[in-house]
PDB file of C-alpha atoms in Angstrom:
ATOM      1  CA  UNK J   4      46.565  26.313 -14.884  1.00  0.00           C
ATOM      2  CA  UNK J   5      47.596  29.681 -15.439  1.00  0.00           C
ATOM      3  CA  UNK J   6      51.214  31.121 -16.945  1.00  0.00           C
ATOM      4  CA  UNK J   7      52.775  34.563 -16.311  1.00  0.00           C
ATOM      5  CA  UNK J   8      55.534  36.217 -17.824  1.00  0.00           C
ATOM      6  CA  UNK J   9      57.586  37.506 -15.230  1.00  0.00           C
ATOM      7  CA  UNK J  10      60.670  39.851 -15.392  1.00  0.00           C
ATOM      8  CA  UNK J  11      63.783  38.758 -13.259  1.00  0.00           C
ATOM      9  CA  UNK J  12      66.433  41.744 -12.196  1.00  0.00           C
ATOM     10  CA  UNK J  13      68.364  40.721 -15.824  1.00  0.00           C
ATOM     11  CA  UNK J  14      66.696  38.250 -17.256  1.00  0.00           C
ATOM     12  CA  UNK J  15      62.533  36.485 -18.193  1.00  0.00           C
ATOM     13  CA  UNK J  16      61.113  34.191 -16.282  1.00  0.00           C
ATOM     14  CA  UNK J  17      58.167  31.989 -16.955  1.00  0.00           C
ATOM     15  CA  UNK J  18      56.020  30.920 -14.140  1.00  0.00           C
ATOM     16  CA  UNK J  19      53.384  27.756 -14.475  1.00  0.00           C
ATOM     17  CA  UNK J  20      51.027  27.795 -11.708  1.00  0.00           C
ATOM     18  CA  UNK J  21      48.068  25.244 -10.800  1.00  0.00           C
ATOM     19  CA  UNK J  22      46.972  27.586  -7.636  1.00  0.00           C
ATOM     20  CA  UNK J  23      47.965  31.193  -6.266  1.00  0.00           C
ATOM     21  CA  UNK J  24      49.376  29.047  -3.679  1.00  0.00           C
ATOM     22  CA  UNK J  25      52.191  27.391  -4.987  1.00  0.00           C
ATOM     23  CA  UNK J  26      53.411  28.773  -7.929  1.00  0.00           C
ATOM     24  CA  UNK J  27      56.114  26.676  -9.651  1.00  0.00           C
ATOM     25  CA  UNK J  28      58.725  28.862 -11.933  1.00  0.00           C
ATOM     26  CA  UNK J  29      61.077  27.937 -14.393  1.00  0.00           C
ATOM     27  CA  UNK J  30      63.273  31.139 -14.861  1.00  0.00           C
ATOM     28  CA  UNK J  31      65.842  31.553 -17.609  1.00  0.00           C
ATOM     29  CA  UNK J  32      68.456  34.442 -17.557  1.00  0.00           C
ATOM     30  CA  UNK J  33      71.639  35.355 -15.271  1.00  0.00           C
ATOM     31  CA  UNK J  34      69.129  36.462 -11.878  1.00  0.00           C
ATOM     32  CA  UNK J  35      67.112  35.627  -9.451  1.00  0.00           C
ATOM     33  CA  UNK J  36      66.711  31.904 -10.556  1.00  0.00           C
ATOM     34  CA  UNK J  37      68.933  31.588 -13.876  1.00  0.00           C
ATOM     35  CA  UNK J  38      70.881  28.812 -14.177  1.00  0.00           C
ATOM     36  CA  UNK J  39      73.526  29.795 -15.988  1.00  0.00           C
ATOM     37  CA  UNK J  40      76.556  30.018 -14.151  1.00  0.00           C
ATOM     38  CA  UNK J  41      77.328  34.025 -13.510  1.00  0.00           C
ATOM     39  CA  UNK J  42      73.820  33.966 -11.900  1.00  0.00           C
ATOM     40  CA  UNK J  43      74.293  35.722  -8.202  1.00  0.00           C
ATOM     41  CA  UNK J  44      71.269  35.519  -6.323  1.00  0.00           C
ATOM     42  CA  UNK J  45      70.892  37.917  -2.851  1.00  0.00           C
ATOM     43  CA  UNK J  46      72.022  35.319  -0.603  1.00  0.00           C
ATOM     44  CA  UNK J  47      74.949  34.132  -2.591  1.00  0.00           C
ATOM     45  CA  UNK J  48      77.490  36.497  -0.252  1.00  0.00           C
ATOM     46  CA  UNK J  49      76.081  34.693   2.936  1.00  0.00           C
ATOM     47  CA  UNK J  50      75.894  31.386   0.965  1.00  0.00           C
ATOM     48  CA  UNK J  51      78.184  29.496   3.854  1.00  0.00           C
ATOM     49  CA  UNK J  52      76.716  30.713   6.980  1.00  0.00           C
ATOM     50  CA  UNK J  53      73.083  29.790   5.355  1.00  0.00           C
ATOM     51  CA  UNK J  54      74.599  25.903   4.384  1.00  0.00           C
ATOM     52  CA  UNK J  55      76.176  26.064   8.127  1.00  0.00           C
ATOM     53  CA  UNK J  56      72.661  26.997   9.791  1.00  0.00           C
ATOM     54  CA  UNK J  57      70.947  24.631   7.741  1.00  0.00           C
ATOM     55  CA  UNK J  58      72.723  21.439   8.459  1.00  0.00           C
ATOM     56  CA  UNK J  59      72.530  22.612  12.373  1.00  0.00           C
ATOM     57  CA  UNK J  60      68.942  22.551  11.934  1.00  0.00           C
ATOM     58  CA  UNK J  61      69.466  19.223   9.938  1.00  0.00           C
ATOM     59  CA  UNK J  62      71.262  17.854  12.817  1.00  0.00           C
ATOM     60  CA  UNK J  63      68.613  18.986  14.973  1.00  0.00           C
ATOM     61  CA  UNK J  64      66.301  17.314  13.330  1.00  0.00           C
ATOM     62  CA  UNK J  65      67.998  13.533  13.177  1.00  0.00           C
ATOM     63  CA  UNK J  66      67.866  14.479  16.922  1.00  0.00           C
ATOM     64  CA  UNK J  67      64.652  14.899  16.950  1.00  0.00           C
ATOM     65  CA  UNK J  68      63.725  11.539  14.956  1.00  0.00           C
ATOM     66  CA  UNK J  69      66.099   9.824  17.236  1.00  0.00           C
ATOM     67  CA  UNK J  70      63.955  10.873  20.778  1.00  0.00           C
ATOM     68  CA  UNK J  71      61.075   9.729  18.402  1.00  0.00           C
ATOM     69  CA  UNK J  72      63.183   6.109  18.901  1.00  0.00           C
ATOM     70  CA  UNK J  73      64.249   6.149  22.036  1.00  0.00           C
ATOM     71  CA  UNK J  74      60.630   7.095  23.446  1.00  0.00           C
ATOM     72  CA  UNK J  75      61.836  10.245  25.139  1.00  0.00           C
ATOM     73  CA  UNK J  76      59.018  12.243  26.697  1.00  0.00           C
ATOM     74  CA  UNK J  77      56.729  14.306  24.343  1.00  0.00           C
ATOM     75  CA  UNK J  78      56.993  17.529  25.623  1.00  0.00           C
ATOM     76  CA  UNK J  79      60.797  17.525  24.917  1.00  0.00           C
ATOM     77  CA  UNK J  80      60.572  16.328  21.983  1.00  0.00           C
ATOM     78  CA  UNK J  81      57.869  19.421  21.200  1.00  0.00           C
ATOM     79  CA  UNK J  82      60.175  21.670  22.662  1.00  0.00           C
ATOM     80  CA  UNK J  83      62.748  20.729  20.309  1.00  0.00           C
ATOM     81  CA  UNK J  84      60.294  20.971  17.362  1.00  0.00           C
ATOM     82  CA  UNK J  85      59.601  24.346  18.102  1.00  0.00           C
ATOM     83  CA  UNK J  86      63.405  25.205  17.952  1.00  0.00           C
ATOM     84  CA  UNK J  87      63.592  23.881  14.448  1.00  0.00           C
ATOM     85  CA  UNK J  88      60.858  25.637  13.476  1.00  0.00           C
ATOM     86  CA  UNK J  89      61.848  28.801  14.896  1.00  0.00           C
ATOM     87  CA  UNK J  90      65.282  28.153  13.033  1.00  0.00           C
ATOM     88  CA  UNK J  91      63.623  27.479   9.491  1.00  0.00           C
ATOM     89  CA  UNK J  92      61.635  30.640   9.901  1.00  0.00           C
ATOM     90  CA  UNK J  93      64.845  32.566  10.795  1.00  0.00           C
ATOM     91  CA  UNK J  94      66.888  30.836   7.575  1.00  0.00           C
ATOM     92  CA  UNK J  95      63.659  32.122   5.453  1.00  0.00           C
ATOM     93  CA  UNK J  96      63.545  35.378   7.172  1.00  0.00           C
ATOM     94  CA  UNK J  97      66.995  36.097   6.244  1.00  0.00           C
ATOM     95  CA  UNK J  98      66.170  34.667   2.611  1.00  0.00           C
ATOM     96  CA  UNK J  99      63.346  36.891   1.920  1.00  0.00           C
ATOM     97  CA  UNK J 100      65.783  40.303   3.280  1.00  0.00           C
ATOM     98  CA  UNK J 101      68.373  39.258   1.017  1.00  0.00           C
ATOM     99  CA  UNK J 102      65.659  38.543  -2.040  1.00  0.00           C
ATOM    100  CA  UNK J 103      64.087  41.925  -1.413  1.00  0.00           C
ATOM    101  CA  UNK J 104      67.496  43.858  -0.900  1.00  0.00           C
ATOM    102  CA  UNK J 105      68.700  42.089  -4.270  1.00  0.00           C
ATOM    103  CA  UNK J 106      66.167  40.425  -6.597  1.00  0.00           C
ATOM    104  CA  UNK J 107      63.159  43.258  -5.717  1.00  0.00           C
ATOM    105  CA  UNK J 108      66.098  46.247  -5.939  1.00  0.00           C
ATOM    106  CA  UNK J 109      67.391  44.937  -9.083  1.00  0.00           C
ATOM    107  CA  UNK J 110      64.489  44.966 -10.849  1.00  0.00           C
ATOM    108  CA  UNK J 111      63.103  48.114  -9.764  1.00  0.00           C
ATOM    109  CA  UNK J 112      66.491  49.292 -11.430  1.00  0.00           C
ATOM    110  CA  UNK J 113      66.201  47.545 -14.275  1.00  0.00           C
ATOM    111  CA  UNK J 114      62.429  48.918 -14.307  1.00  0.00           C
ATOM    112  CA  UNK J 115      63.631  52.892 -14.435  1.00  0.00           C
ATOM    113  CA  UNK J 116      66.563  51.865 -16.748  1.00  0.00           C
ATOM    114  CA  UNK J 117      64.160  49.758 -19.678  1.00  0.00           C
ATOM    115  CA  UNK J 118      61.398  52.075 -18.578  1.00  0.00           C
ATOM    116  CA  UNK J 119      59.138  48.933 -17.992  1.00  0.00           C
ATOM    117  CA  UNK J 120      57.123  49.031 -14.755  1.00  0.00           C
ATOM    118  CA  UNK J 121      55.967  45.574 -15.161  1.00  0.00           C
ATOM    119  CA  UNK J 122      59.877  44.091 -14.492  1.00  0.00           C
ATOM    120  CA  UNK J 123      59.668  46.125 -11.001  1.00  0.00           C
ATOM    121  CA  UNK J 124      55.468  45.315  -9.985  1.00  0.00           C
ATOM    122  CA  UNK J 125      56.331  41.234 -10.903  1.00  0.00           C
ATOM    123  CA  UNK J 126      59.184  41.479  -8.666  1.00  0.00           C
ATOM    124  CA  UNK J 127      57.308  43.194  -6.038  1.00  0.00           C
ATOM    125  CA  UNK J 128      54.112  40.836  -6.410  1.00  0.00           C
ATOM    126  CA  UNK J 129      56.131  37.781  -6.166  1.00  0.00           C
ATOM    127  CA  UNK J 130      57.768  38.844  -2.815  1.00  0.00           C
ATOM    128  CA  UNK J 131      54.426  39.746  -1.399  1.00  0.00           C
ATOM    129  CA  UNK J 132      52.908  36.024  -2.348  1.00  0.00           C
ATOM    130  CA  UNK J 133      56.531  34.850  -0.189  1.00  0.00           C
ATOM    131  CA  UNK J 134      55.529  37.157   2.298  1.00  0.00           C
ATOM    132  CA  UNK J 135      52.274  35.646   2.280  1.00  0.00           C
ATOM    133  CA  UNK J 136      53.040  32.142   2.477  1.00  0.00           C
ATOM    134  CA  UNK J 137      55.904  32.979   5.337  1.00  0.00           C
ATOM    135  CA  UNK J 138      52.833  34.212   7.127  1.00  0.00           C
ATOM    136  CA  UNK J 139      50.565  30.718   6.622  1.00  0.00           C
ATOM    137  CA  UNK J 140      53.494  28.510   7.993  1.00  0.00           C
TER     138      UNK J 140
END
């Protein structure tokens, strides 16, 4: 098991990992995984139309499970597969833009202001691992 400190845009995060592949973070602070309840995080200004395209592809797949039931023919129901997963990667592609364009941004400022280029290169390496992993799926 390994633990990193990592720097958030405002705030220290602590991450607990049992493999490079899934890392699993606890974050403290008012950023990019705070919980307290001024955090912002990049997607919060497109919060709705992420919720709305996510229970579309939620509905999409009930629909799915429900050709499963009715023994509907398996090609259609692999075409419809594919649209969900083309959706998911679309919600996460749009995640990742806002993370980078907020979360990565914020702590490169924060870097220059504290004059600590570990805040910025943590920020940086743990978009690259998302990267990564959006790349696997």
């Amino acid at each position: 098991m390994e633990t990193t400190s990592n720097q958030c845009c405002h705030s220290t995060s602590t991450q607990v990992s049992t493999s490079s592949d899934a890392p699993a973070e606890a974050h403290t602070g008012a950023c990019c995984g705070g919980e307290a309840p001024e955090t912002q995080h990049g997607y919060t200004s497109n919060k709705e139309a992420h919720l709305k395209r996510l229970r579309r592809i939620e509905g999409q797949v009930r629909g799915i499970a429900r050709m499963v039931d009715e023994d509907k023919y398996c090609i259609d129901i692999l075409t419809q597969v594919a649209a969900v997963s083309k959706a998911l990667h679309a919600v996460s592609l749009n995640l990742l833009e806002e993370h980078i364009g907020h979360c990565v941004t914020g702590a490169a400022v924060e870097s220059e202001r504290t004059g600590d280029p570990t805040i910025a290169e943590a920020k940086v390496k743990e978009a690259t691992a998302a990267i990564s992993r959006l790349m696997r799926s």
